[in-house]
mmCIF file with all atom_site columns, C-alpha atoms in Angstrom:
data_model
loop_
_atom_site.group_PDB
_atom_site.id
_atom_site.type_symbol
_atom_site.label_atom_id
_atom_site.label_alt_id
_atom_site.label_comp_id
_atom_site.label_asym_id
_atom_site.label_entity_id
_atom_site.label_seq_id
_atom_site.pdbx_PDB_ins_code
_atom_site.Cartn_x
_atom_site.Cartn_y
_atom_site.Cartn_z
_atom_site.occupancy
_atom_site.B_iso_or_equiv
_atom_site.pdbx_formal_charge
_atom_site.auth_seq_id
_atom_site.auth_comp_id
_atom_site.auth_asym_id
_atom_site.auth_atom_id
_atom_site.pdbx_PDB_model_num
ATOM 1   C CA . SER I 1 1   ? 145.531 143.220 174.163 1.00 67.00 ? 1   SER I CA 1
ATOM 2   C CA . ALA I 1 2   ? 144.372 139.764 173.130 1.00 64.00 ? 2   ALA I CA 1
ATOM 3   C CA . ILE I 1 3   ? 143.599 138.867 176.817 1.00 65.00 ? 3   ILE I CA 1
ATOM 4   C CA . GLU I 1 4   ? 141.694 142.076 177.269 1.00 67.00 ? 4   GLU I CA 1
ATOM 5   C CA . LEU I 1 5   ? 139.469 141.292 174.212 1.00 65.00 ? 5   LEU I CA 1
ATOM 6   C CA . LEU I 1 6   ? 138.789 137.801 175.696 1.00 66.00 ? 6   LEU I CA 1
ATOM 7   C CA . ASP I 1 7   ? 137.185 139.387 178.768 1.00 70.00 ? 7   ASP I CA 1
ATOM 8   C CA . ASP I 1 8   ? 134.523 140.665 176.347 1.00 72.00 ? 8   ASP I CA 1
ATOM 9   C CA . PRO I 1 9   ? 131.466 138.241 177.303 1.00 75.00 ? 9   PRO I CA 1
ATOM 10  C CA . ASN I 1 10  ? 129.775 139.174 174.055 1.00 77.00 ? 10  ASN I CA 1
ATOM 11  C CA . ALA I 1 11  ? 132.720 138.179 171.811 1.00 73.00 ? 11  ALA I CA 1
ATOM 12  C CA . PRO I 1 12  ? 131.745 135.536 169.240 1.00 76.00 ? 12  PRO I CA 1
ATOM 13  C CA . ALA I 1 13  ? 133.407 132.007 169.900 1.00 77.00 ? 13  ALA I CA 1
ATOM 14  C CA . GLU I 1 14  ? 135.191 132.263 166.557 1.00 80.00 ? 14  GLU I CA 1
ATOM 15  C CA . ASP I 1 15  ? 136.900 135.504 167.701 1.00 74.00 ? 15  ASP I CA 1
ATOM 16  C CA . GLN I 1 16  ? 137.810 134.054 171.165 1.00 74.00 ? 16  GLN I CA 1
ATOM 17  C CA . LYS I 1 17  ? 139.411 130.934 169.273 1.00 77.00 ? 17  LYS I CA 1
ATOM 18  C CA . ASN I 1 18  ? 141.495 133.316 167.142 1.00 77.00 ? 18  ASN I CA 1
ATOM 19  C CA . LEU I 1 19  ? 142.624 135.435 170.044 1.00 71.00 ? 19  LEU I CA 1
ATOM 20  C CA . LEU I 1 20  ? 143.646 132.217 171.993 1.00 75.00 ? 20  LEU I CA 1
ATOM 21  C CA . ASN I 1 21  ? 145.646 131.181 168.732 1.00 75.00 ? 21  ASN I CA 1
ATOM 22  C CA . GLN I 1 22  ? 147.404 134.481 168.776 1.00 75.00 ? 22  GLN I CA 1
ATOM 23  C CA . ILE I 1 23  ? 148.289 134.243 172.256 1.00 73.00 ? 23  ILE I CA 1
ATOM 24  C CA . ASP I 1 24  ? 149.598 130.843 171.950 1.00 72.00 ? 24  ASP I CA 1
ATOM 25  C CA . GLY I 1 25  ? 151.688 131.788 168.932 1.00 71.00 ? 25  GLY I CA 1
ATOM 26  C CA . ALA I 1 26  ? 153.123 134.729 170.823 1.00 69.00 ? 26  ALA I CA 1
ATOM 27  C CA . CYS I 1 27  ? 154.073 132.612 173.652 1.00 67.00 ? 27  CYS I CA 1
ATOM 28  C CA . HIS I 1 28  ? 155.876 130.022 171.393 1.00 66.00 ? 28  HIS I CA 1
ATOM 29  C CA . GLN I 1 29  ? 157.692 132.877 169.762 1.00 68.00 ? 29  GLN I CA 1
ATOM 30  C CA . LEU I 1 30  ? 158.751 134.372 172.987 1.00 65.00 ? 30  LEU I CA 1
ATOM 31  C CA . GLY I 1 31  ? 160.070 130.964 174.202 1.00 65.00 ? 31  GLY I CA 1
ATOM 32  C CA . SER I 1 32  ? 162.101 130.530 170.899 1.00 64.00 ? 32  SER I CA 1
ATOM 33  C CA . GLN I 1 33  ? 163.572 134.007 171.353 1.00 64.00 ? 33  GLN I CA 1
ATOM 34  C CA . LEU I 1 34  ? 164.505 133.480 175.024 1.00 61.00 ? 34  LEU I CA 1
ATOM 35  C CA . ALA I 1 35  ? 166.088 130.129 174.061 1.00 61.00 ? 35  ALA I CA 1
ATOM 36  C CA . ALA I 1 36  ? 168.014 131.789 171.284 1.00 59.00 ? 36  ALA I CA 1
ATOM 37  C CA . LEU I 1 37  ? 169.082 134.543 173.512 1.00 58.00 ? 37  LEU I CA 1
ATOM 38  C CA . GLY I 1 38  ? 170.457 132.000 175.943 1.00 60.00 ? 38  GLY I CA 1
ATOM 39  C CA . ASP I 1 39  ? 172.339 130.356 173.059 1.00 57.00 ? 39  ASP I CA 1
ATOM 40  C CA . ALA I 1 40  ? 173.817 133.645 171.982 1.00 55.00 ? 40  ALA I CA 1
ATOM 41  C CA . ALA I 1 41  ? 175.049 134.387 175.539 1.00 54.00 ? 41  ALA I CA 1
ATOM 42  C CA . LYS I 1 42  ? 176.487 130.963 175.731 1.00 55.00 ? 42  LYS I CA 1
ATOM 43  C CA . ALA I 1 43  ? 178.319 131.453 172.394 1.00 50.00 ? 43  ALA I CA 1
ATOM 44  C CA . ARG I 1 44  ? 179.911 134.438 173.852 1.00 51.00 ? 44  ARG I CA 1
ATOM 45  C CA . GLU I 1 45  ? 181.354 132.467 176.782 1.00 52.00 ? 45  GLU I CA 1
ATOM 46  C CA . THR I 1 46  ? 182.013 129.015 175.229 1.00 67.00 ? 46  THR I CA 1
ATOM 47  C CA . ARG I 1 47  ? 185.235 128.232 173.660 1.00 71.00 ? 47  ARG I CA 1
ATOM 48  C CA . TYR I 1 48  ? 185.646 125.320 171.334 1.00 82.00 ? 48  TYR I CA 1
ATOM 49  C CA . LEU I 1 49  ? 189.413 124.751 171.709 1.00 86.00 ? 49  LEU I CA 1
ATOM 50  C CA . GLY I 1 50  ? 190.876 122.176 169.407 1.00 91.00 ? 50  GLY I CA 1
ATOM 51  C CA . GLN I 1 51  ? 191.200 121.637 165.675 1.00 94.00 ? 51  GLN I CA 1
ATOM 52  C CA . SER I 1 52  ? 189.120 120.131 162.954 1.00 95.00 ? 52  SER I CA 1
ATOM 53  C CA . LYS I 1 53  ? 189.034 119.632 159.160 1.00 96.00 ? 53  LYS I CA 1
ATOM 54  C CA . LEU I 1 54  ? 186.349 120.177 156.776 1.00 96.00 ? 54  LEU I CA 1
ATOM 55  C CA . LYS I 1 55  ? 186.630 116.580 155.222 1.00 96.00 ? 55  LYS I CA 1
ATOM 56  C CA . ASP I 1 56  ? 186.011 115.092 158.649 1.00 96.00 ? 56  ASP I CA 1
ATOM 57  C CA . LEU I 1 57  ? 182.794 117.035 159.200 1.00 95.00 ? 57  LEU I CA 1
ATOM 58  C CA . LEU I 1 58  ? 181.327 116.466 155.706 1.00 94.00 ? 58  LEU I CA 1
ATOM 59  C CA . PRO I 1 59  ? 179.343 113.344 156.518 1.00 95.00 ? 59  PRO I CA 1
ATOM 60  C CA . GLN I 1 60  ? 177.869 114.896 159.528 1.00 94.00 ? 60  GLN I CA 1
ATOM 61  C CA . LEU I 1 61  ? 176.954 118.155 157.870 1.00 94.00 ? 61  LEU I CA 1
ATOM 62  C CA . GLY I 1 62  ? 175.536 116.358 154.881 1.00 93.00 ? 62  GLY I CA 1
ATOM 63  C CA . ALA I 1 63  ? 173.364 114.192 156.938 1.00 95.00 ? 63  ALA I CA 1
ATOM 64  C CA . GLY I 1 64  ? 172.050 117.049 159.087 1.00 93.00 ? 64  GLY I CA 1
ATOM 65  C CA . HIS I 1 65  ? 171.213 119.210 155.972 1.00 95.00 ? 65  HIS I CA 1
ATOM 66  C CA . PRO I 1 66  ? 170.172 117.006 153.275 1.00 95.00 ? 66  PRO I CA 1
ATOM 67  C CA . ALA I 1 67  ? 168.263 119.711 151.393 1.00 95.00 ? 67  ALA I CA 1
ATOM 68  C CA . VAL I 1 68  ? 171.571 121.150 150.016 1.00 97.00 ? 68  VAL I CA 1
ATOM 69  C CA . ALA I 1 69  ? 174.491 119.497 148.156 1.00 97.00 ? 69  ALA I CA 1
ATOM 70  C CA . LEU I 1 70  ? 177.716 120.283 149.793 1.00 96.00 ? 70  LEU I CA 1
ATOM 71  C CA . SER I 1 71  ? 181.155 120.433 148.230 1.00 96.00 ? 71  SER I CA 1
ATOM 72  C CA . ILE I 1 72  ? 184.413 121.342 149.845 1.00 96.00 ? 72  ILE I CA 1
ATOM 73  C CA . GLU I 1 73  ? 187.722 122.720 148.895 1.00 97.00 ? 73  GLU I CA 1
ATOM 74  C CA . GLY I 1 74  ? 190.663 122.645 151.334 1.00 97.00 ? 74  GLY I CA 1
ATOM 75  C CA . GLY I 1 75  ? 189.221 119.686 153.319 1.00 96.00 ? 75  GLY I CA 1
ATOM 76  C CA . ASP I 1 76  ? 192.691 118.929 154.744 1.00 97.00 ? 76  ASP I CA 1
ATOM 77  C CA . VAL I 1 77  ? 193.225 122.508 156.007 1.00 96.00 ? 77  VAL I CA 1
ATOM 78  C CA . THR I 1 78  ? 193.439 122.286 159.941 1.00 95.00 ? 78  THR I CA 1
ATOM 79  C CA . ILE I 1 79  ? 190.945 124.759 161.320 1.00 95.00 ? 79  ILE I CA 1
ATOM 80  C CA . PRO I 1 80  ? 191.822 126.074 164.842 1.00 94.00 ? 80  PRO I CA 1
ATOM 81  C CA . LEU I 1 81  ? 188.366 125.388 166.242 1.00 92.00 ? 81  LEU I CA 1
ATOM 82  C CA . ALA I 1 82  ? 187.192 122.079 167.768 1.00 92.00 ? 82  ALA I CA 1
ATOM 83  C CA . ARG I 1 83  ? 184.772 119.986 165.685 1.00 93.00 ? 83  ARG I CA 1
ATOM 84  C CA . GLU I 1 84  ? 181.674 120.888 167.915 1.00 91.00 ? 84  GLU I CA 1
ATOM 85  C CA . GLY I 1 85  ? 182.270 124.612 167.383 1.00 90.00 ? 85  GLY I CA 1
ATOM 86  C CA . LEU I 1 86  ? 182.850 124.262 163.649 1.00 94.00 ? 86  LEU I CA 1
ATOM 87  C CA . ALA I 1 87  ? 179.735 122.149 163.133 1.00 93.00 ? 87  ALA I CA 1
ATOM 88  C CA . LEU I 1 88  ? 177.689 124.644 165.150 1.00 90.00 ? 88  LEU I CA 1
ATOM 89  C CA . ILE I 1 89  ? 178.850 127.532 162.847 1.00 93.00 ? 89  ILE I CA 1
ATOM 90  C CA . LEU I 1 90  ? 178.533 125.712 159.548 1.00 96.00 ? 90  LEU I CA 1
ATOM 91  C CA . GLY I 1 91  ? 175.241 124.131 160.642 1.00 94.00 ? 91  GLY I CA 1
ATOM 92  C CA . GLN I 1 92  ? 173.788 127.664 161.020 1.00 92.00 ? 92  GLN I CA 1
ATOM 93  C CA . PHE I 1 93  ? 174.893 128.688 157.578 1.00 94.00 ? 93  PHE I CA 1
ATOM 94  C CA . LEU I 1 94  ? 173.628 125.456 156.011 1.00 95.00 ? 94  LEU I CA 1
ATOM 95  C CA . GLN I 1 95  ? 170.324 126.017 157.711 1.00 91.00 ? 95  GLN I CA 1
ATOM 96  C CA . ASN I 1 96  ? 170.088 129.448 156.461 1.00 91.00 ? 96  ASN I CA 1
ATOM 97  C CA . SER I 1 97  ? 170.964 128.443 152.960 1.00 92.00 ? 97  SER I CA 1
ATOM 98  C CA . ALA I 1 98  ? 168.400 125.719 152.781 1.00 93.00 ? 98  ALA I CA 1
ATOM 99  C CA . GLN I 1 99  ? 165.753 127.863 154.249 1.00 89.00 ? 99  GLN I CA 1
ATOM 100 C CA . HIS I 1 100 ? 166.262 130.533 151.573 1.00 89.00 ? 100 HIS I CA 1
ATOM 101 C CA . GLY I 1 101 ? 166.162 128.058 148.740 1.00 92.00 ? 101 GLY I CA 1
ATOM 102 C CA . ALA I 1 102 ? 169.809 127.294 147.962 1.00 96.00 ? 102 ALA I CA 1
ATOM 103 C CA . GLU I 1 103 ? 170.601 123.976 146.507 1.00 97.00 ? 103 GLU I CA 1
ATOM 104 C CA . ASN I 1 104 ? 174.371 123.896 146.589 1.00 97.00 ? 104 ASN I CA 1
ATOM 105 C CA . VAL I 1 105 ? 176.821 125.135 149.167 1.00 97.00 ? 105 VAL I CA 1
ATOM 106 C CA . MET I 1 106 ? 180.597 125.368 148.786 1.00 97.00 ? 106 MET I CA 1
ATOM 107 C CA . LEU I 1 107 ? 182.711 125.318 151.849 1.00 97.00 ? 107 LEU I CA 1
ATOM 108 C CA . SER I 1 108 ? 186.293 126.435 151.243 1.00 97.00 ? 108 SER I CA 1
ATOM 109 C CA . ALA I 1 109 ? 189.197 126.598 153.813 1.00 97.00 ? 109 ALA I CA 1
ATOM 110 C CA . SER I 1 110 ? 192.748 128.072 153.262 1.00 97.00 ? 110 SER I CA 1
ATOM 111 C CA . GLN I 1 111 ? 195.491 128.975 155.568 1.00 95.00 ? 111 GLN I CA 1
ATOM 112 C CA . THR I 1 112 ? 198.431 131.226 155.785 1.00 94.00 ? 112 THR I CA 1
ATOM 113 C CA . ALA I 1 113 ? 200.924 131.548 158.808 1.00 92.00 ? 113 ALA I CA 1
ATOM 114 C CA . GLU I 1 114 ? 198.759 134.074 160.517 1.00 93.00 ? 114 GLU I CA 1
ATOM 115 C CA . THR I 1 115 ? 195.125 133.069 159.690 1.00 95.00 ? 115 THR I CA 1
ATOM 116 C CA . THR I 1 116 ? 192.730 130.382 158.623 1.00 96.00 ? 116 THR I CA 1
ATOM 117 C CA . THR I 1 117 ? 190.020 131.511 156.338 1.00 97.00 ? 117 THR I CA 1
ATOM 118 C CA . LEU I 1 118 ? 186.710 129.718 155.886 1.00 97.00 ? 118 LEU I CA 1
ATOM 119 C CA . THR I 1 119 ? 184.428 130.776 153.027 1.00 97.00 ? 119 THR I CA 1
ATOM 120 C CA . ILE I 1 120 ? 180.762 129.619 152.829 1.00 97.00 ? 120 ILE I CA 1
ATOM 121 C CA . SER I 1 121 ? 178.893 130.237 149.563 1.00 97.00 ? 121 SER I CA 1
ATOM 122 C CA . ASP I 1 122 ? 175.603 129.080 148.107 1.00 97.00 ? 122 ASP I CA 1
ATOM 123 C CA . ASP I 1 123 ? 173.509 129.393 144.893 1.00 96.00 ? 123 ASP I CA 1
ATOM 124 C CA . GLY I 1 124 ? 170.348 130.811 146.704 1.00 94.00 ? 124 GLY I CA 1
ATOM 125 C CA . PRO I 1 125 ? 168.729 134.163 145.948 1.00 92.00 ? 125 PRO I CA 1
ATOM 126 C CA . GLY I 1 126 ? 171.291 136.120 147.955 1.00 91.00 ? 126 GLY I CA 1
ATOM 127 C CA . ILE I 1 127 ? 170.751 138.837 150.604 1.00 89.00 ? 127 ILE I CA 1
ATOM 128 C CA . SER I 1 128 ? 169.049 142.067 149.688 1.00 88.00 ? 128 SER I CA 1
ATOM 129 C CA . ALA I 1 129 ? 171.008 145.205 149.950 1.00 87.00 ? 129 ALA I CA 1
ATOM 130 C CA . GLY I 1 130 ? 168.502 146.540 152.527 1.00 86.00 ? 130 GLY I CA 1
ATOM 131 C CA . ASN I 1 131 ? 169.338 143.633 154.808 1.00 86.00 ? 131 ASN I CA 1
ATOM 132 C CA . VAL I 1 132 ? 173.016 143.513 154.738 1.00 88.00 ? 132 VAL I CA 1
ATOM 133 C CA . ASP I 1 133 ? 173.744 145.939 157.352 1.00 89.00 ? 133 ASP I CA 1
ATOM 134 C CA . ARG I 1 134 ? 171.540 144.110 159.905 1.00 88.00 ? 134 ARG I CA 1
ATOM 135 C CA . LEU I 1 135 ? 172.658 140.398 159.103 1.00 86.00 ? 135 LEU I CA 1
ATOM 136 C CA . PHE I 1 136 ? 174.438 139.962 162.478 1.00 84.00 ? 136 PHE I CA 1
ATOM 137 C CA . ASP I 1 137 ? 172.135 141.959 164.663 1.00 84.00 ? 137 ASP I CA 1
ATOM 138 C CA . PRO I 1 138 ? 170.298 139.923 167.235 1.00 79.00 ? 138 PRO I CA 1
ATOM 139 C CA . TYR I 1 139 ? 166.632 139.386 166.523 1.00 73.00 ? 139 TYR I CA 1
ATOM 140 C CA . PHE I 1 140 ? 166.988 140.508 162.927 1.00 74.00 ? 140 PHE I CA 1
ATOM 141 C CA . THR I 1 141 ? 165.207 137.859 160.639 1.00 71.00 ? 141 THR I CA 1
ATOM 142 C CA . THR I 1 142 ? 163.357 137.826 157.466 1.00 65.00 ? 142 THR I CA 1
ATOM 143 C CA . ARG I 1 143 ? 161.608 134.506 158.565 1.00 62.00 ? 143 ARG I CA 1
ATOM 144 C CA . ARG I 1 144 ? 159.757 135.636 161.784 1.00 54.00 ? 144 ARG I CA 1
ATOM 145 C CA . GLU I 1 145 ? 156.354 134.122 160.466 1.00 61.00 ? 145 GLU I CA 1
ATOM 146 C CA . ASP I 1 146 ? 158.234 130.720 160.122 1.00 61.00 ? 146 ASP I CA 1
ATOM 147 C CA . GLY I 1 147 ? 159.593 130.868 163.615 1.00 53.00 ? 147 GLY I CA 1
ATOM 148 C CA . GLY I 1 148 ? 162.811 132.463 162.885 1.00 58.00 ? 148 GLY I CA 1
ATOM 149 C CA . THR I 1 149 ? 164.365 134.199 165.908 1.00 57.00 ? 149 THR I CA 1
ATOM 150 C CA . GLY I 1 150 ? 167.224 136.097 164.308 1.00 69.00 ? 150 GLY I CA 1
ATOM 151 C CA . MET I 1 151 ? 169.823 134.852 166.464 1.00 71.00 ? 151 MET I CA 1
ATOM 152 C CA . GLY I 1 152 ? 171.709 132.382 164.283 1.00 82.00 ? 152 GLY I CA 1
ATOM 153 C CA . LEU I 1 153 ? 174.182 134.753 162.699 1.00 89.00 ? 153 LEU I CA 1
ATOM 154 C CA . ALA I 1 154 ? 174.518 136.682 166.060 1.00 86.00 ? 154 ALA I CA 1
ATOM 155 C CA . ILE I 1 155 ? 175.518 133.314 167.533 1.00 86.00 ? 155 ILE I CA 1
ATOM 156 C CA . VAL I 1 156 ? 178.178 132.704 164.738 1.00 90.00 ? 156 VAL I CA 1
ATOM 157 C CA . ARG I 1 157 ? 179.662 136.197 165.242 1.00 90.00 ? 157 ARG I CA 1
ATOM 158 C CA . ASN I 1 158 ? 179.850 135.561 169.124 1.00 86.00 ? 158 ASN I CA 1
ATOM 159 C CA . VAL I 1 159 ? 181.510 132.062 168.655 1.00 87.00 ? 159 VAL I CA 1
ATOM 160 C CA . MET I 1 160 ? 183.906 133.696 166.147 1.00 91.00 ? 160 MET I CA 1
ATOM 161 C CA . ALA I 1 161 ? 184.891 136.468 168.528 1.00 88.00 ? 161 ALA I CA 1
ATOM 162 C CA . ALA I 1 162 ? 185.421 134.034 171.363 1.00 84.00 ? 162 ALA I CA 1
ATOM 163 C CA . HIS I 1 163 ? 188.162 132.397 169.117 1.00 85.00 ? 163 HIS I CA 1
ATOM 164 C CA . ARG I 1 164 ? 189.895 135.454 167.973 1.00 86.00 ? 164 ARG I CA 1
ATOM 165 C CA . GLY I 1 165 ? 187.997 135.474 164.775 1.00 92.00 ? 165 GLY I CA 1
ATOM 166 C CA . SER I 1 166 ? 185.652 137.328 162.615 1.00 94.00 ? 166 SER I CA 1
ATOM 167 C CA . VAL I 1 167 ? 182.752 136.801 160.174 1.00 95.00 ? 167 VAL I CA 1
ATOM 168 C CA . ARG I 1 168 ? 181.729 139.031 157.475 1.00 96.00 ? 168 ARG I CA 1
ATOM 169 C CA . PHE I 1 169 ? 179.315 139.045 154.411 1.00 96.00 ? 169 PHE I CA 1
ATOM 170 C CA . VAL I 1 170 ? 180.947 139.085 151.174 1.00 95.00 ? 170 VAL I CA 1
ATOM 171 C CA . PRO I 1 171 ? 178.991 141.040 148.411 1.00 92.00 ? 171 PRO I CA 1
ATOM 172 C CA . GLY I 1 172 ? 178.534 139.297 145.065 1.00 85.00 ? 172 GLY I CA 1
ATOM 173 C CA . THR I 1 173 ? 176.091 139.007 142.130 1.00 79.00 ? 173 THR I CA 1
ATOM 174 C CA . ALA I 1 174 ? 174.667 135.496 142.953 1.00 85.00 ? 174 ALA I CA 1
ATOM 175 C CA . GLY I 1 175 ? 173.910 133.696 146.098 1.00 93.00 ? 175 GLY I CA 1
ATOM 176 C CA . ALA I 1 176 ? 175.153 134.442 149.598 1.00 95.00 ? 176 ALA I CA 1
ATOM 177 C CA . CYS I 1 177 ? 178.901 134.340 150.541 1.00 96.00 ? 177 CYS I CA 1
ATOM 178 C CA . PHE I 1 178 ? 180.411 134.649 154.100 1.00 97.00 ? 178 PHE I CA 1
ATOM 179 C CA . GLU I 1 179 ? 183.960 134.704 155.022 1.00 97.00 ? 179 GLU I CA 1
ATOM 180 C CA . LEU I 1 180 ? 185.261 133.544 158.524 1.00 97.00 ? 180 LEU I CA 1
ATOM 181 C CA . ILE I 1 181 ? 188.770 134.410 159.539 1.00 96.00 ? 181 ILE I CA 1
ATOM 182 C CA . ILE I 1 182 ? 190.380 132.912 162.587 1.00 93.00 ? 182 ILE I CA 1
ATOM 183 C CA . LEU I 1 183 ? 193.854 133.955 163.884 1.00 89.00 ? 183 LEU I CA 1
ATOM 184 C CA . SER I 1 184 ? 196.278 131.178 164.269 1.00 77.00 ? 184 SER I CA 1
ATOM 185 C CA . ARG I 1 185 ? 196.967 130.137 167.740 1.00 62.00 ? 185 ARG I CA 1
ATOM 186 C CA . ASP I 1 186 ? 200.054 131.529 169.685 1.00 50.00 ? 186 ASP I CA 1
#
């Protein structure tokens, strides 16, 4: 519709400039969404086979997300996911925490013979009850005006599924909390 309005020879120059800005913004948003869709599709296929530990990733995660203070529990737990895959997942959660105003994030790992559990919790404002059911839906975002594509948690879900794992939101009274469970390897 903006392009059709540009065809009006009597449109004031300021209106034409605003329309061009709207078109440019829409192009950038579409490009971001297409790139995120490609990332989500790749996450469905890519396997990050290997093992990693939170304590080994802490320096990288801290440097990549300086807006939040990180603390860990279970830093020596061996997580059945290669460093690159774990960094991708945790990076998404840290980015979300920082963008929503959290200052502190706790990463906690534990293990049984059957599963490895990783909990990510922050001290941000939390997630409204109305948004909980859509958190992992592709394209759902509360930050569209800031360039959010709504693909981050969908990518996390896809990576977890590719590794015989799951991710879920853990309801609470403060901040946001997510739990990832990965089945032990055969």
